[in-house]
Tab-separated table of N, CA and C in Angstrom:
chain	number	residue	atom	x	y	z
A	1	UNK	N	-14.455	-108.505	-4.428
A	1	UNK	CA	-13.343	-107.601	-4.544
A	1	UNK	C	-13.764	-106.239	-3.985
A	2	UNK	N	-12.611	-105.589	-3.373
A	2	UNK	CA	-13.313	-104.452	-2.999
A	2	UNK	C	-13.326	-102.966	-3.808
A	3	UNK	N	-13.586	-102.337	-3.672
A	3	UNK	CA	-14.111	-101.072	-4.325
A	3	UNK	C	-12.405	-100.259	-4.487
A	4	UNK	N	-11.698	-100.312	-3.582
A	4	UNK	CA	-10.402	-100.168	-4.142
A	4	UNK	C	-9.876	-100.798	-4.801
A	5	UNK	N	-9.417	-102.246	-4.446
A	5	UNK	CA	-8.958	-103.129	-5.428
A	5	UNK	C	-9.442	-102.848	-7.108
A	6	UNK	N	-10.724	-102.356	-6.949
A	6	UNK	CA	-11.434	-102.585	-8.454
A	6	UNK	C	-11.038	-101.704	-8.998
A	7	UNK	N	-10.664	-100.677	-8.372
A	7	UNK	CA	-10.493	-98.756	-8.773
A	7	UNK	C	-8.870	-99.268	-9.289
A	8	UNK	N	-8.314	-99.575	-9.083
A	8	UNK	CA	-6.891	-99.744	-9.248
A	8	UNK	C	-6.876	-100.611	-10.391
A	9	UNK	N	-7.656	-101.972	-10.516
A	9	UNK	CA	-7.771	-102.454	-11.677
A	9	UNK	C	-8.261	-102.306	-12.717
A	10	UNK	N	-9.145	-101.238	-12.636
A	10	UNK	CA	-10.026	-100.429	-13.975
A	10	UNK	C	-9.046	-99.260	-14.189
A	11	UNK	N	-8.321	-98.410	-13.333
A	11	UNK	CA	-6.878	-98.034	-13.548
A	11	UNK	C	-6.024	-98.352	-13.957
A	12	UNK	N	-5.392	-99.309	-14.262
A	12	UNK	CA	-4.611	-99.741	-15.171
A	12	UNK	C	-4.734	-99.875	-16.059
A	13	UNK	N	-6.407	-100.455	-16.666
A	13	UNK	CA	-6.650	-100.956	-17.627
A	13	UNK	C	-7.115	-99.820	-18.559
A	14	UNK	N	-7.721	-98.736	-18.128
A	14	UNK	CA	-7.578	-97.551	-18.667
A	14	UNK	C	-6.806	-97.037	-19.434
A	15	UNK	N	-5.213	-97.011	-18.285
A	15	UNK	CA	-3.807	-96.790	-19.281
A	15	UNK	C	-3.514	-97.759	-20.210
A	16	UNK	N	-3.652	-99.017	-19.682
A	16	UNK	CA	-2.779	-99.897	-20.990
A	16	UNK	C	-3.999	-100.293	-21.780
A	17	UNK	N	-4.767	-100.719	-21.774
A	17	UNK	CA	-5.857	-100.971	-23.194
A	17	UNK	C	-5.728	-100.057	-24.294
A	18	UNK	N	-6.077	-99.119	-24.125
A	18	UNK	CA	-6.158	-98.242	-25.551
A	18	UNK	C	-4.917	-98.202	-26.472
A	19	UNK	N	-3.289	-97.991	-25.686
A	19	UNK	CA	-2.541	-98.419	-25.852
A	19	UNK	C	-2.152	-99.582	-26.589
A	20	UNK	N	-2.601	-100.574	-26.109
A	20	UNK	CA	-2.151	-102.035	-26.748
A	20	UNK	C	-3.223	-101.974	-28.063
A	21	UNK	N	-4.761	-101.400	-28.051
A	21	UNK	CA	-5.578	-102.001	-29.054
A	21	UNK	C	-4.886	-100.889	-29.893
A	22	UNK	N	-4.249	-99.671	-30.055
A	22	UNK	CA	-3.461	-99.117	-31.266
A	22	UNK	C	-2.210	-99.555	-31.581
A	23	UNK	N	-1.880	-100.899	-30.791
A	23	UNK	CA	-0.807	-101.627	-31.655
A	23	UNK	C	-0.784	-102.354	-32.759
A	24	UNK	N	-0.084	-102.383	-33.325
A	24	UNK	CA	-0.308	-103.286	-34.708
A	24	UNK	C	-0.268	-105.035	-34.698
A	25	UNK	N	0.759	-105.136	-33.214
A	25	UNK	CA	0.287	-106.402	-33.295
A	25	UNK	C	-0.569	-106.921	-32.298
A	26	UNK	N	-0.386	-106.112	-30.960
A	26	UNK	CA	-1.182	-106.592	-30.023
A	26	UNK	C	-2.671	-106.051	-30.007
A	27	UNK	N	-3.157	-105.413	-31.068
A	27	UNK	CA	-4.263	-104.498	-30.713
A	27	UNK	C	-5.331	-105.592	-31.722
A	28	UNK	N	-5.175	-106.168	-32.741
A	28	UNK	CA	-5.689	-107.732	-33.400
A	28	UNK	C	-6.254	-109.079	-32.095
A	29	UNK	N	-5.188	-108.902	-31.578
A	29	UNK	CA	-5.242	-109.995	-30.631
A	29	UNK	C	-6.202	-109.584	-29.101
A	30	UNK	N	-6.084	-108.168	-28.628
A	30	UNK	CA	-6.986	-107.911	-27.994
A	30	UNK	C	-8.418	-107.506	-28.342
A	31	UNK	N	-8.895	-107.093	-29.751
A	31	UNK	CA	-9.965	-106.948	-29.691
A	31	UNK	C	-10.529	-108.468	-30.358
A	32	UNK	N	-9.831	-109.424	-30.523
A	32	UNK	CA	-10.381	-110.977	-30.453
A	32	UNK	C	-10.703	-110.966	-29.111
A	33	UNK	N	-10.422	-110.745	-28.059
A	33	UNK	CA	-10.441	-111.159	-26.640
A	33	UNK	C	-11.720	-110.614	-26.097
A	34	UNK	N	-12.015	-109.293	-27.065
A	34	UNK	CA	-13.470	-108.741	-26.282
A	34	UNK	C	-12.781	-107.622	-25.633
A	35	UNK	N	-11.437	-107.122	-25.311
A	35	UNK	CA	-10.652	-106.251	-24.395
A	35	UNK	C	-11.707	-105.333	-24.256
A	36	UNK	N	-11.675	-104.284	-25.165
A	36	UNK	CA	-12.610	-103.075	-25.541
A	36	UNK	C	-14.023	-103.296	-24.602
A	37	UNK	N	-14.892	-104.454	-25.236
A	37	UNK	CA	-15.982	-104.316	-24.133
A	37	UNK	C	-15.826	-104.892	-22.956
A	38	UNK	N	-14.726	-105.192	-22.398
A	38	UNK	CA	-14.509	-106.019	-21.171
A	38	UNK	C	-14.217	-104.399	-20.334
A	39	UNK	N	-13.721	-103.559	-20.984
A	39	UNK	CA	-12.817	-102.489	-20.282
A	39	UNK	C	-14.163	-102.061	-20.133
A	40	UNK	N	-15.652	-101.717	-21.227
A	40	UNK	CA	-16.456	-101.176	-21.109
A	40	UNK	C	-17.577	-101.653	-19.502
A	41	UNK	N	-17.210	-102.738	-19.784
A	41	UNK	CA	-18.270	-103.169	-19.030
A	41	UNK	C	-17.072	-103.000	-17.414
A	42	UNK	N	-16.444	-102.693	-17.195
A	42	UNK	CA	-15.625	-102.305	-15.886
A	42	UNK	C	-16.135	-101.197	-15.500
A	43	UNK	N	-16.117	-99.987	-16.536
A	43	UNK	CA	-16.814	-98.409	-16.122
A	43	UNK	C	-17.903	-98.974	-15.941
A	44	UNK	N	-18.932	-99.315	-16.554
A	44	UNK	CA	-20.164	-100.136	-16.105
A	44	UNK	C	-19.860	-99.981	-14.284
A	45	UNK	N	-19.992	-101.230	-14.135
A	45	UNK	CA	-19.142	-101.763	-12.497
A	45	UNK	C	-19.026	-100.750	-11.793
A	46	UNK	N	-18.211	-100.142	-12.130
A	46	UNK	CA	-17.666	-98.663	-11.519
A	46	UNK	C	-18.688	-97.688	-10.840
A	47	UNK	N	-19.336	-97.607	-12.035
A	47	UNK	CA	-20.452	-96.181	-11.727
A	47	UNK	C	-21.299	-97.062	-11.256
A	48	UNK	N	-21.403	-98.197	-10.520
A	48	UNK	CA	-22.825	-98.741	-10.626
A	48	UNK	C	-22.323	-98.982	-8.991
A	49	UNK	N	-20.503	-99.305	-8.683
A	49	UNK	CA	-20.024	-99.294	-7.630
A	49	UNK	C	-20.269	-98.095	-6.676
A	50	UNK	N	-20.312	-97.299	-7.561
A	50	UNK	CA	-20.265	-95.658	-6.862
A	50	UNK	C	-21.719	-95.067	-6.314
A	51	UNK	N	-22.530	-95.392	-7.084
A	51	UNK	CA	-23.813	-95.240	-6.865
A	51	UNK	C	-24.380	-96.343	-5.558
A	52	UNK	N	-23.967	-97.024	-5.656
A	52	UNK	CA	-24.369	-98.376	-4.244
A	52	UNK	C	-23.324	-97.376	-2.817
A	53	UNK	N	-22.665	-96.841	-3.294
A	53	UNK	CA	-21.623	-96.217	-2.407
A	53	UNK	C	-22.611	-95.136	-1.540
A	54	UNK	N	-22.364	-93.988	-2.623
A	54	UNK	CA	-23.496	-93.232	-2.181
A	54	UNK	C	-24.859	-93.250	-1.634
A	55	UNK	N	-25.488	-94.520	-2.327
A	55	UNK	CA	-26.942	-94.863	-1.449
A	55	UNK	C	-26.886	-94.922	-0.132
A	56	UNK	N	-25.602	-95.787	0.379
A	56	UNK	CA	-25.046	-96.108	1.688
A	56	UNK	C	-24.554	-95.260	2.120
A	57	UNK	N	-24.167	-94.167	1.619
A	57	UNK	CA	-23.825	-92.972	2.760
A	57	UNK	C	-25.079	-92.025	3.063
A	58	UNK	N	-25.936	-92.254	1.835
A	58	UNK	CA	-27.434	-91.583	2.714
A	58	UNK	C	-28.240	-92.006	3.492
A	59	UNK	N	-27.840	-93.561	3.685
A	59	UNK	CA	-28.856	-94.065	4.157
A	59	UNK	C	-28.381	-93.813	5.766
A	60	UNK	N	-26.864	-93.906	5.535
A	60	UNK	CA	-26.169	-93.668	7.041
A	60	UNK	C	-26.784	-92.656	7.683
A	61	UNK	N	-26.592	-91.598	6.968
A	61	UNK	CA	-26.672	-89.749	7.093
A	61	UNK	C	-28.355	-89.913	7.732
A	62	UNK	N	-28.787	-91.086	6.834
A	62	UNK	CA	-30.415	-90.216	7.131
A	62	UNK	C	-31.031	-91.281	8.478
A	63	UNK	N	-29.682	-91.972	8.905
A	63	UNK	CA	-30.109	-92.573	10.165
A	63	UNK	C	-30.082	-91.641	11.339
A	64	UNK	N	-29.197	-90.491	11.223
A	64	UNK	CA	-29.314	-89.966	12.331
A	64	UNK	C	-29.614	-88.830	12.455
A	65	UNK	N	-31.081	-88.766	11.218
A	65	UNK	CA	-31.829	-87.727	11.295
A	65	UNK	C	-33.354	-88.422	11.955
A	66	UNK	N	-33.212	-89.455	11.757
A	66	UNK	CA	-34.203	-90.618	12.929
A	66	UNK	C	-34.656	-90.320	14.578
């Protein structure tokens, strides 16, 4: 998946998770599911996406100091 696609789907899930787990009925049923650390482990992903990002733009940068 790509690094947008993912940004958009950890975006959503941002807005509607917290949301649904302070519902009374749906917020039972998502933290059976793991929601909470599933959302956690996405920021995970994320920053770990971003950092592989950046390596690759220094490594670019420092090609054409070669």
């Amino acid at each position: 998946m790509s690094d947008r696609t993912f940004k958009r789907r950890l975006d959503r899930r941002e807005l509607t998770t917290p949301a649904l787990l302070a519902s009374e009925h749906y917020g039972p049923i998502l933290r059976a599911q793991g929601a909470q650390a599933e959302l956690e482990q996405m920021r995970i992903e994320w920053r770990e996406r971003q950092e592989r990002a950046r390596a690759r733009k220094l490594r670019y940068e420092a090609s054409f100091a070669d």
